[in-house]
CSV table of C-alpha atoms and ligand atoms in Angstrom, one decimal:
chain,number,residue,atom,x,y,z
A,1,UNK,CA,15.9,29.6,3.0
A,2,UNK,CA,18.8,28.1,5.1
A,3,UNK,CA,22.1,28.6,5.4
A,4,UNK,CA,23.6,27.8,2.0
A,5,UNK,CA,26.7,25.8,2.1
A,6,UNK,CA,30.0,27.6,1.4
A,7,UNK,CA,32.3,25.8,-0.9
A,8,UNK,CA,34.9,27.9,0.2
A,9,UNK,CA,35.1,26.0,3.2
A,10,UNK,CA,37.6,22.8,2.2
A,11,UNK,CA,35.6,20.2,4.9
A,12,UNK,CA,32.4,21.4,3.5
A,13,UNK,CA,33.6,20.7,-0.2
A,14,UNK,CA,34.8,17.9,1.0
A,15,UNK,CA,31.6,16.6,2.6
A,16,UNK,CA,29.6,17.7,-0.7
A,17,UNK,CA,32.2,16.1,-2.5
A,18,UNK,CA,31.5,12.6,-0.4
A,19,UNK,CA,27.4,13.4,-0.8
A,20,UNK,CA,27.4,13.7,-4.4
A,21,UNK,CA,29.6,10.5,-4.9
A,22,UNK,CA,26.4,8.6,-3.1
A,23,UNK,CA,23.8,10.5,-5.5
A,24,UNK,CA,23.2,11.0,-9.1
A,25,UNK,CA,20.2,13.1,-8.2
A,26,UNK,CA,21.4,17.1,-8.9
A,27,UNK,CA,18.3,18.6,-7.4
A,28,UNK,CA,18.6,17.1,-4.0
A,29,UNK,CA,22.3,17.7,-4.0
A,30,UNK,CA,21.3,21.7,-5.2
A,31,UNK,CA,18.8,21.4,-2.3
A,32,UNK,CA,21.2,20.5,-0.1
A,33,UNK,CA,23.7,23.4,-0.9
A,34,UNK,CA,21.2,25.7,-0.9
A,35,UNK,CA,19.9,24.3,2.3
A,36,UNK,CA,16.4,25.3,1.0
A,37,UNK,CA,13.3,22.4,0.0
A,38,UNK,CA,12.1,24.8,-2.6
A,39,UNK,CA,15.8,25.4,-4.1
A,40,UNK,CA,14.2,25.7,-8.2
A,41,UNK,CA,12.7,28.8,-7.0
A,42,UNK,CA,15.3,30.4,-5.0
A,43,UNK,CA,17.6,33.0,-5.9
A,44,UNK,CA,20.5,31.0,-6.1
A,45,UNK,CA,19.3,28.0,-7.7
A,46,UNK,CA,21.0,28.3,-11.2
A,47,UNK,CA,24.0,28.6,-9.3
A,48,UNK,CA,23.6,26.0,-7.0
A,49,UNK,CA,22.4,23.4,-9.4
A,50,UNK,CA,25.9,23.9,-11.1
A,51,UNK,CA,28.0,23.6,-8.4
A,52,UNK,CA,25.8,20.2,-8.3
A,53,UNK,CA,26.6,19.0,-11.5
A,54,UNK,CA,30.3,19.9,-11.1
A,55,UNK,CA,30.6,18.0,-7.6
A,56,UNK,CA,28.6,15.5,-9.3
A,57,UNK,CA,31.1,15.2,-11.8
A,58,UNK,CA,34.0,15.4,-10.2
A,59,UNK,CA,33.0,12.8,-7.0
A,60,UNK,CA,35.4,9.5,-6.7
A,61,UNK,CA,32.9,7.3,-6.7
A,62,UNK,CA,33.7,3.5,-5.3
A,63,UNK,CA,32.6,1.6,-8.5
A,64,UNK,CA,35.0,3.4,-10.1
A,65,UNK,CA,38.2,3.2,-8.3
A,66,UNK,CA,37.8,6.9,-6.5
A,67,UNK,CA,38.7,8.1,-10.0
A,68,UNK,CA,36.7,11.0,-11.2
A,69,UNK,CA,34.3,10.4,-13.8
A,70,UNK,CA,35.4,11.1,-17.4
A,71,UNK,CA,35.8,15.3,-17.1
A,72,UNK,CA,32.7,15.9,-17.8
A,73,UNK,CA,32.7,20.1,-18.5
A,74,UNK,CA,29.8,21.8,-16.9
A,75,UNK,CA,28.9,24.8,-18.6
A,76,UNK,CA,28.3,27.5,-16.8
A,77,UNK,CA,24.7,28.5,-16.4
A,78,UNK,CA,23.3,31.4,-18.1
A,79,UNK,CA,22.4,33.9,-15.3
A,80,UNK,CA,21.3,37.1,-16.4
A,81,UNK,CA,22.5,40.5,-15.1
A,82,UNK,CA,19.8,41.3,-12.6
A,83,UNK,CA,20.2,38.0,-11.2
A,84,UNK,CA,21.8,37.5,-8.1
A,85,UNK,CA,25.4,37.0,-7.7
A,86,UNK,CA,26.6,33.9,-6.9
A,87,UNK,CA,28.9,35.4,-4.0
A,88,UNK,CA,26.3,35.8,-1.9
A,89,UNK,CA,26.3,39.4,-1.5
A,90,UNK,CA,22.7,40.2,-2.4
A,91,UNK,CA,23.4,42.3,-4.6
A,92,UNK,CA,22.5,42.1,-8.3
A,93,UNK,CA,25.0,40.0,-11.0
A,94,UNK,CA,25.7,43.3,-12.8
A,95,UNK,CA,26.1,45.0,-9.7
A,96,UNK,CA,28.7,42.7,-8.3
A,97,UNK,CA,30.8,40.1,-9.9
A,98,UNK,CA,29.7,40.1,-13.9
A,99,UNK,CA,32.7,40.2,-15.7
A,100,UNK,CA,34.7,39.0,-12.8
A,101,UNK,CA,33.3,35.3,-12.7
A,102,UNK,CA,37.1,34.2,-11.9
A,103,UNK,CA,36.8,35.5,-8.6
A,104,UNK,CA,34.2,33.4,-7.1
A,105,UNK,CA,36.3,30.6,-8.5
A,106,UNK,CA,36.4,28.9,-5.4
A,107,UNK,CA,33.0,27.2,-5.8
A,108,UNK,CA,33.6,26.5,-9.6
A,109,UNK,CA,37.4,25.1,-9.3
A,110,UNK,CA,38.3,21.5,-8.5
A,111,UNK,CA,38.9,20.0,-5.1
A,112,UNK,CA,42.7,20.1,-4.3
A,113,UNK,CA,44.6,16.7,-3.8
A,114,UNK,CA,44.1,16.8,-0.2
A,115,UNK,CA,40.4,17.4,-0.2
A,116,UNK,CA,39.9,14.6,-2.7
A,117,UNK,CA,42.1,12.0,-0.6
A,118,UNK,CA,40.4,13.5,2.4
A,119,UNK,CA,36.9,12.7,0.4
A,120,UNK,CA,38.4,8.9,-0.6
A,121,UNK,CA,38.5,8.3,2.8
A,122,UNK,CA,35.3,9.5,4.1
A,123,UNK,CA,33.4,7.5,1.3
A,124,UNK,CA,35.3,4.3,1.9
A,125,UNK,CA,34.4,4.8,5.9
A,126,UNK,CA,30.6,5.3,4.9
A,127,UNK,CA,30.3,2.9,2.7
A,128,UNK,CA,29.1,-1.0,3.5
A,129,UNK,CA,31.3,-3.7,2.4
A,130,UNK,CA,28.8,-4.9,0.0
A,131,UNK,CA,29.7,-1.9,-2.4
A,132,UNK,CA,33.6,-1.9,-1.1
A,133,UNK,CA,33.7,-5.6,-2.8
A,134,UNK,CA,32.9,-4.2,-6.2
A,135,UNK,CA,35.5,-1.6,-6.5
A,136,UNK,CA,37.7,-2.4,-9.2
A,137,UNK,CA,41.0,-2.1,-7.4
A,138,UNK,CA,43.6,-1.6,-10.3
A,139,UNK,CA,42.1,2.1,-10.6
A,140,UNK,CA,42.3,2.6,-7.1
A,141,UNK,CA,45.0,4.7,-5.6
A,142,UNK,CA,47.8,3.4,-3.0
A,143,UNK,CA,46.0,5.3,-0.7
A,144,UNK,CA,42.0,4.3,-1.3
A,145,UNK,CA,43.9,0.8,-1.5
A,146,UNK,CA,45.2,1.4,2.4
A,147,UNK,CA,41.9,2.7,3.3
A,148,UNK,CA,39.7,0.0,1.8
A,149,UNK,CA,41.7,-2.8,3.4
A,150,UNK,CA,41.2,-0.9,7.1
A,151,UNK,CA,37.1,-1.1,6.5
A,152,UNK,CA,37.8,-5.2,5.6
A,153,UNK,CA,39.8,-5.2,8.9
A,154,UNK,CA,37.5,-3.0,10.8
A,155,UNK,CA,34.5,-5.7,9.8
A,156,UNK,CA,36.8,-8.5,10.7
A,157,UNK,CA,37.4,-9.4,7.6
A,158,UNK,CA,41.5,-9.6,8.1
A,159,UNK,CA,42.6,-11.9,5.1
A,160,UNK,CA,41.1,-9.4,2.8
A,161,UNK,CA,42.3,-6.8,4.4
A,162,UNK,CA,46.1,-8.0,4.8
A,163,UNK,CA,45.6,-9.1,0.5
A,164,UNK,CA,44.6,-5.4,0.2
A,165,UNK,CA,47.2,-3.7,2.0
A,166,UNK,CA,50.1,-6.0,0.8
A,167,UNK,CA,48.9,-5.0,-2.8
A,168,UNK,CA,49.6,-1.4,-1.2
A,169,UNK,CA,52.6,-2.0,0.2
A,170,UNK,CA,54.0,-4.0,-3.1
A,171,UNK,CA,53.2,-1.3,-5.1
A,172,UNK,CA,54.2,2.2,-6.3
A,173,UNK,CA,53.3,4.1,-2.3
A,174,UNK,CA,53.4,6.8,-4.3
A,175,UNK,CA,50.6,9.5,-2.8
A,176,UNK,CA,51.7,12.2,-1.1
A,177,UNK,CA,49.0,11.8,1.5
A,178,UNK,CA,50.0,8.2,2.5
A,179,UNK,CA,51.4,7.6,5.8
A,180,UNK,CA,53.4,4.6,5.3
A,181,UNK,CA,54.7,4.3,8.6
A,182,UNK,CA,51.8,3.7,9.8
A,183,UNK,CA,50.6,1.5,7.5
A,184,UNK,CA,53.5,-0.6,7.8
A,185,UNK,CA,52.8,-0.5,11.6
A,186,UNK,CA,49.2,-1.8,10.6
A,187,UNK,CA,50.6,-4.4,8.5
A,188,UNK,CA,52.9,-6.1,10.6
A,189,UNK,CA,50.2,-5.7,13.8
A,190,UNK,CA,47.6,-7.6,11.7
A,191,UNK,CA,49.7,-10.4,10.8
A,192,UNK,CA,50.1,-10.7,14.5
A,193,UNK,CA,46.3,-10.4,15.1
A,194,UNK,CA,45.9,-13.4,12.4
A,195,UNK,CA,48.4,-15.6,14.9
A,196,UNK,CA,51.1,-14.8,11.8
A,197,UNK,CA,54.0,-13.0,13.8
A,198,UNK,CA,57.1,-14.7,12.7
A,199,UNK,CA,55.3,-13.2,9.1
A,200,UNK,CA,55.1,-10.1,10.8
A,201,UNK,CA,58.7,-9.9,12.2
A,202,UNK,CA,60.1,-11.1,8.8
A,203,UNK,CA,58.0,-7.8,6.9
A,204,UNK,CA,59.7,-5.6,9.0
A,205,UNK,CA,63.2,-7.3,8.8
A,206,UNK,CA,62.2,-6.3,5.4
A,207,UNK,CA,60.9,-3.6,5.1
A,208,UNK,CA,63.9,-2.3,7.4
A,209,UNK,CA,66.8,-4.0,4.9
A,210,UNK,CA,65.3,-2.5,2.0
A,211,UNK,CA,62.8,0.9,2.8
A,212,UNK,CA,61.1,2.4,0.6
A,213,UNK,CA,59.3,5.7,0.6
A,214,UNK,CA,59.8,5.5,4.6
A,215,UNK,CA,63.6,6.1,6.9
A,216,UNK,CA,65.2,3.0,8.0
A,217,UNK,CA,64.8,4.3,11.6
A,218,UNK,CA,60.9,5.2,11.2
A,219,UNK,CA,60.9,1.3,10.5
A,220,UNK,CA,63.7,0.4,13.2
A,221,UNK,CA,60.9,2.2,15.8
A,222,UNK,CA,58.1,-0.3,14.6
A,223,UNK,CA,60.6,-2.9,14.9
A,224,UNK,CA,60.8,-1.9,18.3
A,225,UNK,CA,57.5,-1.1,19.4
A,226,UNK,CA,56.6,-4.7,18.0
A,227,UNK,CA,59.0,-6.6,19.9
A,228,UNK,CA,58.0,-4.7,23.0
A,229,UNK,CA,54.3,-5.7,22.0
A,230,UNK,CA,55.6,-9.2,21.8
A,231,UNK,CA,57.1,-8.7,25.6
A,232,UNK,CA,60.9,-9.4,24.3
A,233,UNK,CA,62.6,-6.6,25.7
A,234,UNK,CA,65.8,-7.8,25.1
A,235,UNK,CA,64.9,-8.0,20.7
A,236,UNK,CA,63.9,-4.7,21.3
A,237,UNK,CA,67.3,-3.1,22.8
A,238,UNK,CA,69.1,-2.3,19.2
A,239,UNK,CA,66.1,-1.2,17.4
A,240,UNK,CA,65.0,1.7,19.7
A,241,UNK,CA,69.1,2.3,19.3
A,242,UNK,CA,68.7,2.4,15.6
A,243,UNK,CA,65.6,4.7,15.9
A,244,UNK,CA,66.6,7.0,18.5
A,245,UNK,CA,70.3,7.5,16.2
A,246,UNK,CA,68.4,8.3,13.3
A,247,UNK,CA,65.8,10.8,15.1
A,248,UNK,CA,67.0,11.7,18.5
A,249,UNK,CA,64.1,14.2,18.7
A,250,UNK,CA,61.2,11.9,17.9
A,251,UNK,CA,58.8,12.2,21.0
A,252,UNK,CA,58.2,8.3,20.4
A,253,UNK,CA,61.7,7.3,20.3
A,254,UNK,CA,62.4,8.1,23.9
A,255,UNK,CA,58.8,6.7,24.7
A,256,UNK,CA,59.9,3.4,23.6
A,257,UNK,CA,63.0,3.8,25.9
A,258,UNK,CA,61.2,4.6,28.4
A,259,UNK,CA,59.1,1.2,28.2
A,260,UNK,CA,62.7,-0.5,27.7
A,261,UNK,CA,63.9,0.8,31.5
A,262,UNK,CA,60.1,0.6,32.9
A,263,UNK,CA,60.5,-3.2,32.0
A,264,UNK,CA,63.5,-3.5,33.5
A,265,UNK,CA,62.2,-1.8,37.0
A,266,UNK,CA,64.6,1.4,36.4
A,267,UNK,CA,62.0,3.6,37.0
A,268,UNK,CA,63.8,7.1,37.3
A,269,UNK,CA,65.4,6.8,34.0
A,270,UNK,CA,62.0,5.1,32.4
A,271,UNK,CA,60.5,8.6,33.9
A,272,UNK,CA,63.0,10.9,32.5
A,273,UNK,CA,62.3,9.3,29.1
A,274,UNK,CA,58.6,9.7,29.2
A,275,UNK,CA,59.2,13.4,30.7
A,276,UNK,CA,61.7,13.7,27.2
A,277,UNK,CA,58.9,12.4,24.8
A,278,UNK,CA,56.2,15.0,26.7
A,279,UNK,CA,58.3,17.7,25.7
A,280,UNK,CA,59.0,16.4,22.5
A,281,UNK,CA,55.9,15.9,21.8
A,282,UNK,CA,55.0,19.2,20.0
A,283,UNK,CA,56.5,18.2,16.8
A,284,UNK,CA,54.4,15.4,16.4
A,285,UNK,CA,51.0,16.0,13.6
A,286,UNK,CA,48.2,17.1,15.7
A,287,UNK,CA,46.3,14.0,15.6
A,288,UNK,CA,49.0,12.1,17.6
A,289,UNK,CA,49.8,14.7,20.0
A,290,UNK,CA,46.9,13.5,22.1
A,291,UNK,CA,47.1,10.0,21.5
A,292,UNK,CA,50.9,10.2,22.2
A,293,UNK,CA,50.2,12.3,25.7
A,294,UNK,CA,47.8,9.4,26.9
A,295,UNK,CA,50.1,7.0,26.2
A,296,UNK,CA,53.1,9.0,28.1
A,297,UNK,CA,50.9,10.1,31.0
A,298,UNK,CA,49.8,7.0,32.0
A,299,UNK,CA,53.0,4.9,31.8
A,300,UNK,CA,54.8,8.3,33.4
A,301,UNK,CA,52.3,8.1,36.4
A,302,UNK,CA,53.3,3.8,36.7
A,303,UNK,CA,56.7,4.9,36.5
A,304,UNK,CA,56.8,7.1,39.4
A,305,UNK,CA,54.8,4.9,41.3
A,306,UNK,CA,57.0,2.4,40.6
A,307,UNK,CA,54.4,0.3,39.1
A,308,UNK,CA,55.5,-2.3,36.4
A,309,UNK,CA,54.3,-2.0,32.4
A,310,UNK,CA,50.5,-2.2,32.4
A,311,UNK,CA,50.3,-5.9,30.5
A,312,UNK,CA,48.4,-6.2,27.0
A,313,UNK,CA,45.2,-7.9,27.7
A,314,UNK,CA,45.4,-10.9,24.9
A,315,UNK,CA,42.3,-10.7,22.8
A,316,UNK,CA,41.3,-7.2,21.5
A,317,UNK,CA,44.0,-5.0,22.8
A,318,UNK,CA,42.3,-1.7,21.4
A,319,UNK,CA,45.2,-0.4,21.8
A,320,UNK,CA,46.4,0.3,18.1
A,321,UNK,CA,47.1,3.5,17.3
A,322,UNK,CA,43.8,5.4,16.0
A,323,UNK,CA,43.8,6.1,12.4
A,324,UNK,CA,45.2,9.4,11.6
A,325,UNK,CA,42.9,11.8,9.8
A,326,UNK,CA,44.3,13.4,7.0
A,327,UNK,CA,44.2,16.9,7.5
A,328,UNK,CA,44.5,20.1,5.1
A,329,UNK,CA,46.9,22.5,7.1
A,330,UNK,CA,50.1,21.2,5.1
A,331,UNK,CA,48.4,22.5,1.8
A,332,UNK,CA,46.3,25.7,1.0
A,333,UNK,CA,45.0,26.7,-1.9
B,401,ZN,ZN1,29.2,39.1,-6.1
């Protein structure tokens, strides 16, 4: 026998929670938990096989729109009292937790929020585009809608993928573990990509006249960024005004003001600005502290060398913001 997984572990639900919405098969999902070939005759195996069917269950499977199958109750399997606990301990059922089944909830409870969406968008990253085109999209959440349309773009599939994330961006946003900044950053940036940028300028005129679920100066900073993508300096002035009133402290604020003096050759107050967004930066999500300290590092170092903006090659600029992972230290169970 291996090391059994521990569903206490929320990436290691989460990846049994992705496994088991690519099976039906409960033994070699119990296998796999158990991490042991000959699970039916392991100690653990009623147990395991369970948690199986639960996962099982419970998984968001694509053909259904990431929505959980019908709740399907598992009942729980009939151990007897000299088997062996499912905590792990080694010690006998009676001798451990009978008659205190509630505390090795964990394994039996459901996945929170956070792990599911987390789940969502691992399965939607694994999965080919062959199955993606047969989700039925009016179950699908605002945020397996975003996260479907980014596998179309990542294929190079972009008119799906802008249709997708439109329909996102049209509807509800409501899912707590959407960032739609971003997304509104992808949006405009692949209208661009498809030659569509007076589109893309328009959406965030938009998008800035009438926010939703998102600040007017989260959107006046994409604003910005984009013209400065665009090379016009000048139509970027006011936004990084309007962005840097409504968050003075925003690490990315002052690194967009920074790009506004660098482009204009004032190179000591571009490199106080990138120096400002360094030691800003700790308030940014973990994921985009590194990305963001590349970013300022680099243009900080031109800066001082008095070296001008590094210039966007045309095709492929690779230089779009990596896709946040969702992570689970905002919520604990
Ligand atoms: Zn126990």
């Amino acid at each position: 026998m291996g090391s059994p997984k521990d569903l206490n572990q929320p990436e290691i639900y989460v990846s049994a929670l992705v496994r088991a919405a690519q099976t039906d098969d409960v033994e070699a999902l119990t296998r796999w938990l158990a991490d042991d070939e000959q699970a039916e005759s392991g100690p653990f195996y009623k147990w395991y096989r369970y948690f199986a069917e639960r996962l099982i269950a419970m998984a968001p499977r694509p053909e259904q729109g990431f929505v959980a199958r019908v709740a399907r109750t598992v009942p729980l399997p009939k151990v007897g009292r000299n088997d062996a606990c499912p905590c792990g301990s080694g010690k006998k059922f009676k001798q451990c937790h009978l008659g205190s089944e509630e505390s090795v909830a964990w394994k039996m409870g459901s996945p929170t929020p956070m792990m599911r969406a987390m789940a969502v968008s691992q399965i939607i990253q694994e999965s080919p585009l062959e199955v993606l085109d047969e989700v039925p999209l009016e179950k699908c959440s605002p945020l397996a809608m975003a996260e479907l349309a980014a596998a179309y773009q990542k294929e190079g599939e972009l008119d799906t993928a802008l249709t997708l994330l439109k329909r996102m961006l049209d509807g509800d946003r409501d899912d707590p573990f959407l960032l739609i900044d971003y997304w509104i950053a992808r949006y405009a940036e692949w209208l661009v990509d498809a030659g569509l940028e007076a589109e893309g300028e328009r959406f965030l005129l938009d998008e800035y006249k009438a926010a939703r679920k998102i600040e007017g100066w989260q959107v006046a900073q994409k604003l910005a960024a984009f013209y400065i993508d665009q090379g016009n300096l000048e139509g970027a002035e006011s936004w990084v005004s309007v962005a840097m009133e409504g968050k003075p402290d925003n690490p990315f604020n002052h690194y967009l003001k920074g790009l506004l003096h660098h482009g204009g050759e004032q190179w000591e107050e571009a490199a106080q600005c990138y120096e400002k967004a360094q030691s800003l930066s700790g308030e940014l999500r973990e994921q985009e502290q590194s990305y963001m300290a590349e970013l300022v590092a680099e243009s900080l170092e031109r800066a001082r060398n008095h070296q001008p903006l590094m210039v966007e090659e045309e095709e492929e600029d690779g230089d779009a913001m990596e896709q946040p992972t969702l992570n689970d230290d905002e919520e604990s169970r």
